mmCIF file of C-alpha atoms in Angstrom:
data_model
loop_
_atom_site.group_PDB
_atom_site.id
_atom_site.type_symbol
_atom_site.label_atom_id
_atom_site.label_comp_id
_atom_site.label_asym_id
_atom_site.label_seq_id
_atom_site.Cartn_x
_atom_site.Cartn_y
_atom_site.Cartn_z
ATOM 1 C CA UNK Y 1 0.000 0.000 0.000
ATOM 2 C CA UNK Y 2 1.322 3.428 -0.846
ATOM 3 C CA UNK Y 3 1.209 6.389 1.523
ATOM 4 C CA UNK Y 4 -1.488 5.658 4.102
ATOM 5 C CA UNK Y 5 -1.597 9.332 5.091
ATOM 6 C CA UNK Y 6 -3.444 10.034 1.847
ATOM 7 C CA UNK Y 7 -6.361 7.979 3.115
ATOM 8 C CA UNK Y 8 -8.986 9.718 5.276
ATOM 9 C CA UNK Y 9 -10.091 8.710 8.757
ATOM 10 C CA UNK Y 10 -13.498 7.056 9.039
ATOM 11 C CA UNK Y 11 -15.915 9.019 11.233
ATOM 12 C CA UNK Y 12 -17.221 6.837 14.014
ATOM 13 C CA UNK Y 13 -18.651 6.628 17.495
ATOM 14 C CA UNK Y 14 -17.778 4.555 20.522
ATOM 15 C CA UNK Y 15 -19.732 3.548 23.584
ATOM 16 C CA UNK Y 16 -18.467 3.102 27.131
ATOM 17 C CA UNK Y 17 -21.348 1.210 28.720
ATOM 18 C CA UNK Y 18 -21.340 1.010 32.513
ATOM 19 C CA UNK Y 19 -23.427 -1.328 34.627
ATOM 20 C CA UNK Y 20 -24.745 -0.500 38.104
ATOM 21 C CA UNK Y 21 -21.326 -1.424 39.594
ATOM 22 C CA UNK Y 22 -19.592 0.923 37.104
ATOM 23 C CA UNK Y 23 -17.968 -1.992 35.325
ATOM 24 C CA UNK Y 24 -17.531 -1.612 31.568
ATOM 25 C CA UNK Y 25 -19.076 -3.782 28.840
ATOM 26 C CA UNK Y 26 -16.508 -5.335 26.474
ATOM 27 C CA UNK Y 27 -16.953 -7.794 23.632
ATOM 28 C CA UNK Y 28 -14.559 -10.337 22.149
ATOM 29 C CA UNK Y 29 -14.437 -9.698 18.411
ATOM 30 C CA UNK Y 30 -15.409 -12.499 16.025
ATOM 31 C CA UNK Y 31 -12.662 -11.469 13.598
ATOM 32 C CA UNK Y 32 -9.901 -11.416 16.264
ATOM 33 C CA UNK Y 33 -10.953 -13.901 18.963
ATOM 34 C CA UNK Y 34 -7.555 -14.813 20.399
ATOM 35 C CA UNK Y 35 -6.797 -12.110 22.925
ATOM 36 C CA UNK Y 36 -8.462 -8.779 22.444
ATOM 37 C CA UNK Y 37 -11.713 -7.280 23.635
ATOM 38 C CA UNK Y 38 -13.232 -3.971 22.671
ATOM 39 C CA UNK Y 39 -15.932 -1.496 23.518
ATOM 40 C CA UNK Y 40 -18.916 -1.216 21.161
ATOM 41 C CA UNK Y 41 -18.171 1.156 18.308
ATOM 42 C CA UNK Y 42 -19.022 1.798 14.690
ATOM 43 C CA UNK Y 43 -19.423 4.170 11.819
ATOM 44 C CA UNK Y 44 -21.704 7.144 11.432
ATOM 45 C CA UNK Y 45 -24.174 7.150 8.542
ATOM 46 C CA UNK Y 46 -24.534 10.216 6.303
ATOM 47 C CA UNK Y 47 -26.375 13.032 8.102
ATOM 48 C CA UNK Y 48 -26.696 10.921 11.258
ATOM 49 C CA UNK Y 49 -26.559 12.603 14.656
ATOM 50 C CA UNK Y 50 -23.558 11.278 16.629
ATOM 51 C CA UNK Y 51 -25.555 10.265 19.705
ATOM 52 C CA UNK Y 52 -28.168 8.545 17.519
ATOM 53 C CA UNK Y 53 -25.326 6.702 15.758
ATOM 54 C CA UNK Y 54 -23.949 5.571 19.127
ATOM 55 C CA UNK Y 55 -27.363 4.276 20.234
ATOM 56 C CA UNK Y 56 -27.841 2.500 16.885
ATOM 57 C CA UNK Y 57 -24.397 0.876 17.006
ATOM 58 C CA UNK Y 58 -24.920 -0.257 20.595
ATOM 59 C CA UNK Y 59 -28.242 -1.856 19.672
ATOM 60 C CA UNK Y 60 -26.844 -3.441 16.487
ATOM 61 C CA UNK Y 61 -23.945 -5.032 18.382
ATOM 62 C CA UNK Y 62 -25.550 -5.902 21.736
ATOM 63 C CA UNK Y 63 -29.363 -5.497 21.366
ATOM 64 C CA UNK Y 64 -29.192 -2.998 24.251
ATOM 65 C CA UNK Y 65 -31.695 -0.125 24.226
ATOM 66 C CA UNK Y 66 -32.025 0.632 27.947
ATOM 67 C CA UNK Y 67 -29.410 3.315 28.456
ATOM 68 C CA UNK Y 68 -28.959 6.731 30.001
ATOM 69 C CA UNK Y 69 -26.356 9.151 28.680
ATOM 70 C CA UNK Y 70 -23.789 10.165 31.291
ATOM 71 C CA UNK Y 71 -21.400 12.165 29.138
ATOM 72 C CA UNK Y 72 -20.196 12.809 25.615
ATOM 73 C CA UNK Y 73 -16.406 13.170 25.601
ATOM 74 C CA UNK Y 74 -15.306 16.681 24.716
ATOM 75 C CA UNK Y 75 -12.865 15.787 21.969
ATOM 76 C CA UNK Y 76 -12.487 13.387 19.075
ATOM 77 C CA UNK Y 77 -10.226 10.358 19.613
ATOM 78 C CA UNK Y 78 -8.288 8.900 16.689
ATOM 79 C CA UNK Y 79 -6.332 5.803 15.811
ATOM 80 C CA UNK Y 80 -4.545 4.554 12.708
ATOM 81 C CA UNK Y 81 -4.683 0.975 11.506
ATOM 82 C CA UNK Y 82 -1.425 -0.958 11.476
ATOM 83 C CA UNK Y 83 0.163 -1.534 8.069
ATOM 84 C CA UNK Y 84 -0.994 -5.175 7.901
ATOM 85 C CA UNK Y 85 -4.679 -4.153 8.140
ATOM 86 C CA UNK Y 86 -4.595 -1.295 5.641
ATOM 87 C CA UNK Y 87 -6.544 -2.249 2.547
ATOM 88 C CA UNK Y 88 -8.332 -5.099 4.383
ATOM 89 C CA UNK Y 89 -10.698 -3.217 6.670
ATOM 90 C CA UNK Y 90 -13.436 -0.879 5.344
ATOM 91 C CA UNK Y 91 -12.576 -1.914 1.758
ATOM 92 C CA UNK Y 92 -9.297 -0.046 2.037
ATOM 93 C CA UNK Y 93 -11.006 3.366 2.057
ATOM 94 C CA UNK Y 94 -9.703 4.560 5.430
ATOM 95 C CA UNK Y 95 -6.435 4.601 7.364
ATOM 96 C CA UNK Y 96 -8.147 4.550 10.780
ATOM 97 C CA UNK Y 97 -10.951 6.155 12.709
ATOM 98 C CA UNK Y 98 -11.825 9.501 14.227
ATOM 99 C CA UNK Y 99 -14.381 8.749 16.922
ATOM 100 C CA UNK Y 100 -16.695 10.554 19.279
ATOM 101 C CA UNK Y 101 -17.166 8.593 22.491
ATOM 102 C CA UNK Y 102 -20.193 8.443 24.769
ATOM 103 C CA UNK Y 103 -20.292 7.205 28.355
ATOM 104 C CA UNK Y 104 -23.652 5.565 29.065
ATOM 105 C CA UNK Y 105 -25.260 3.761 31.982
ATOM 106 C CA UNK Y 106 -27.022 0.466 31.257
ATOM 107 C CA UNK Y 107 -30.368 0.666 33.033
ATOM 108 C CA UNK Y 108 -31.931 -2.558 31.775
ATOM 109 C CA UNK Y 109 -31.787 -6.200 32.755
ATOM 110 C CA UNK Y 110 -28.924 -8.381 31.546
ATOM 111 C CA UNK Y 111 -31.560 -10.477 29.732
ATOM 112 C CA UNK Y 112 -31.671 -7.598 27.241
ATOM 113 C CA UNK Y 113 -28.058 -8.235 26.188
ATOM 114 C CA UNK Y 114 -27.878 -10.397 23.061
ATOM 115 C CA UNK Y 115 -24.745 -10.441 20.912
ATOM 116 C CA UNK Y 116 -26.234 -12.968 18.457
ATOM 117 C CA UNK Y 117 -27.491 -10.130 16.298
ATOM 118 C CA UNK Y 118 -28.275 -9.867 12.581
ATOM 119 C CA UNK Y 119 -24.604 -9.107 11.789
ATOM 120 C CA UNK Y 120 -22.761 -10.288 14.917
ATOM 121 C CA UNK Y 121 -19.437 -8.680 15.815
ATOM 122 C CA UNK Y 122 -18.807 -10.339 19.175
ATOM 123 C CA UNK Y 123 -18.276 -13.994 20.205
ATOM 124 C CA UNK Y 124 -18.561 -13.248 23.915
ATOM 125 C CA UNK Y 125 -19.063 -10.348 26.290
ATOM 126 C CA UNK Y 126 -18.311 -9.511 29.902
ATOM 127 C CA UNK Y 127 -18.158 -6.667 32.405
ATOM 128 C CA UNK Y 128 -14.689 -5.554 33.505
ATOM 129 C CA UNK Y 129 -13.312 -2.968 35.890
ATOM 130 C CA UNK Y 130 -12.505 0.110 33.809
ATOM 131 C CA UNK Y 131 -8.956 0.109 35.171
ATOM 132 C CA UNK Y 132 -8.346 -3.001 33.004
ATOM 133 C CA UNK Y 133 -9.345 -1.326 29.705
ATOM 134 C CA UNK Y 134 -5.795 -0.759 28.529
ATOM 135 C CA UNK Y 135 -4.885 -4.404 29.278
ATOM 136 C CA UNK Y 136 -7.473 -6.006 26.986
ATOM 137 C CA UNK Y 137 -7.327 -3.826 23.869
ATOM 138 C CA UNK Y 138 -5.444 -4.327 20.615
ATOM 139 C CA UNK Y 139 -2.222 -2.253 20.501
ATOM 140 C CA UNK Y 140 -3.269 0.204 17.803
ATOM 141 C CA UNK Y 141 -6.267 1.364 19.870
ATOM 142 C CA UNK Y 142 -4.291 1.739 23.098
ATOM 143 C CA UNK Y 143 -4.117 5.547 22.896
ATOM 144 C CA UNK Y 144 -7.917 5.776 22.572
ATOM 145 C CA UNK Y 145 -8.560 3.401 25.475
ATOM 146 C CA UNK Y 146 -6.000 5.260 27.614
ATOM 147 C CA UNK Y 147 -7.938 8.495 27.075
ATOM 148 C CA UNK Y 148 -11.223 6.769 27.900
ATOM 149 C CA UNK Y 149 -9.709 5.334 31.088
ATOM 150 C CA UNK Y 150 -8.531 8.831 32.134
ATOM 151 C CA UNK Y 151 -12.006 10.206 31.474
ATOM 152 C CA UNK Y 152 -13.599 7.477 33.613
ATOM 153 C CA UNK Y 153 -11.080 8.140 36.403
ATOM 154 C CA UNK Y 154 -12.042 11.813 36.334
ATOM 155 C CA UNK Y 155 -15.710 10.875 36.881
ATOM 156 C CA UNK Y 156 -14.686 9.234 40.187
ATOM 157 C CA UNK Y 157 -16.882 6.193 39.630
ATOM 158 C CA UNK Y 158 -15.276 3.925 42.219
#
């Protein structure tokens, strides 16, 4: 692949979903099941409101609708794909993502959670302490998850 910097960043959203113990929802990706987990995230459709996109992505990936918004992060968070994934993900149109993140509280019953969706992205899911976020994520998203962890620390959830 030639100069990846010529490719744009995909506009996306991410969701930090907290349960009533302030643990964070993470899913084990179908396409990378060995080690890594991630927070729900996805792309924004044309003319779609960012918060609406976040709610849609959360529902598409987890079936969850019962949420309350806690906070939208103030700034965009970005990551670049590693060289070996360029051209393979998103039909090679993007070099990474520029995401707006939302912290939400899950206010439903765990029976609502269903990752066997129409287009499943996760093999498994679990709740983890947010302090572990940077230990479970793929390397190229570490900067994003570090920022999210700092934001959660600033909310003094524990």
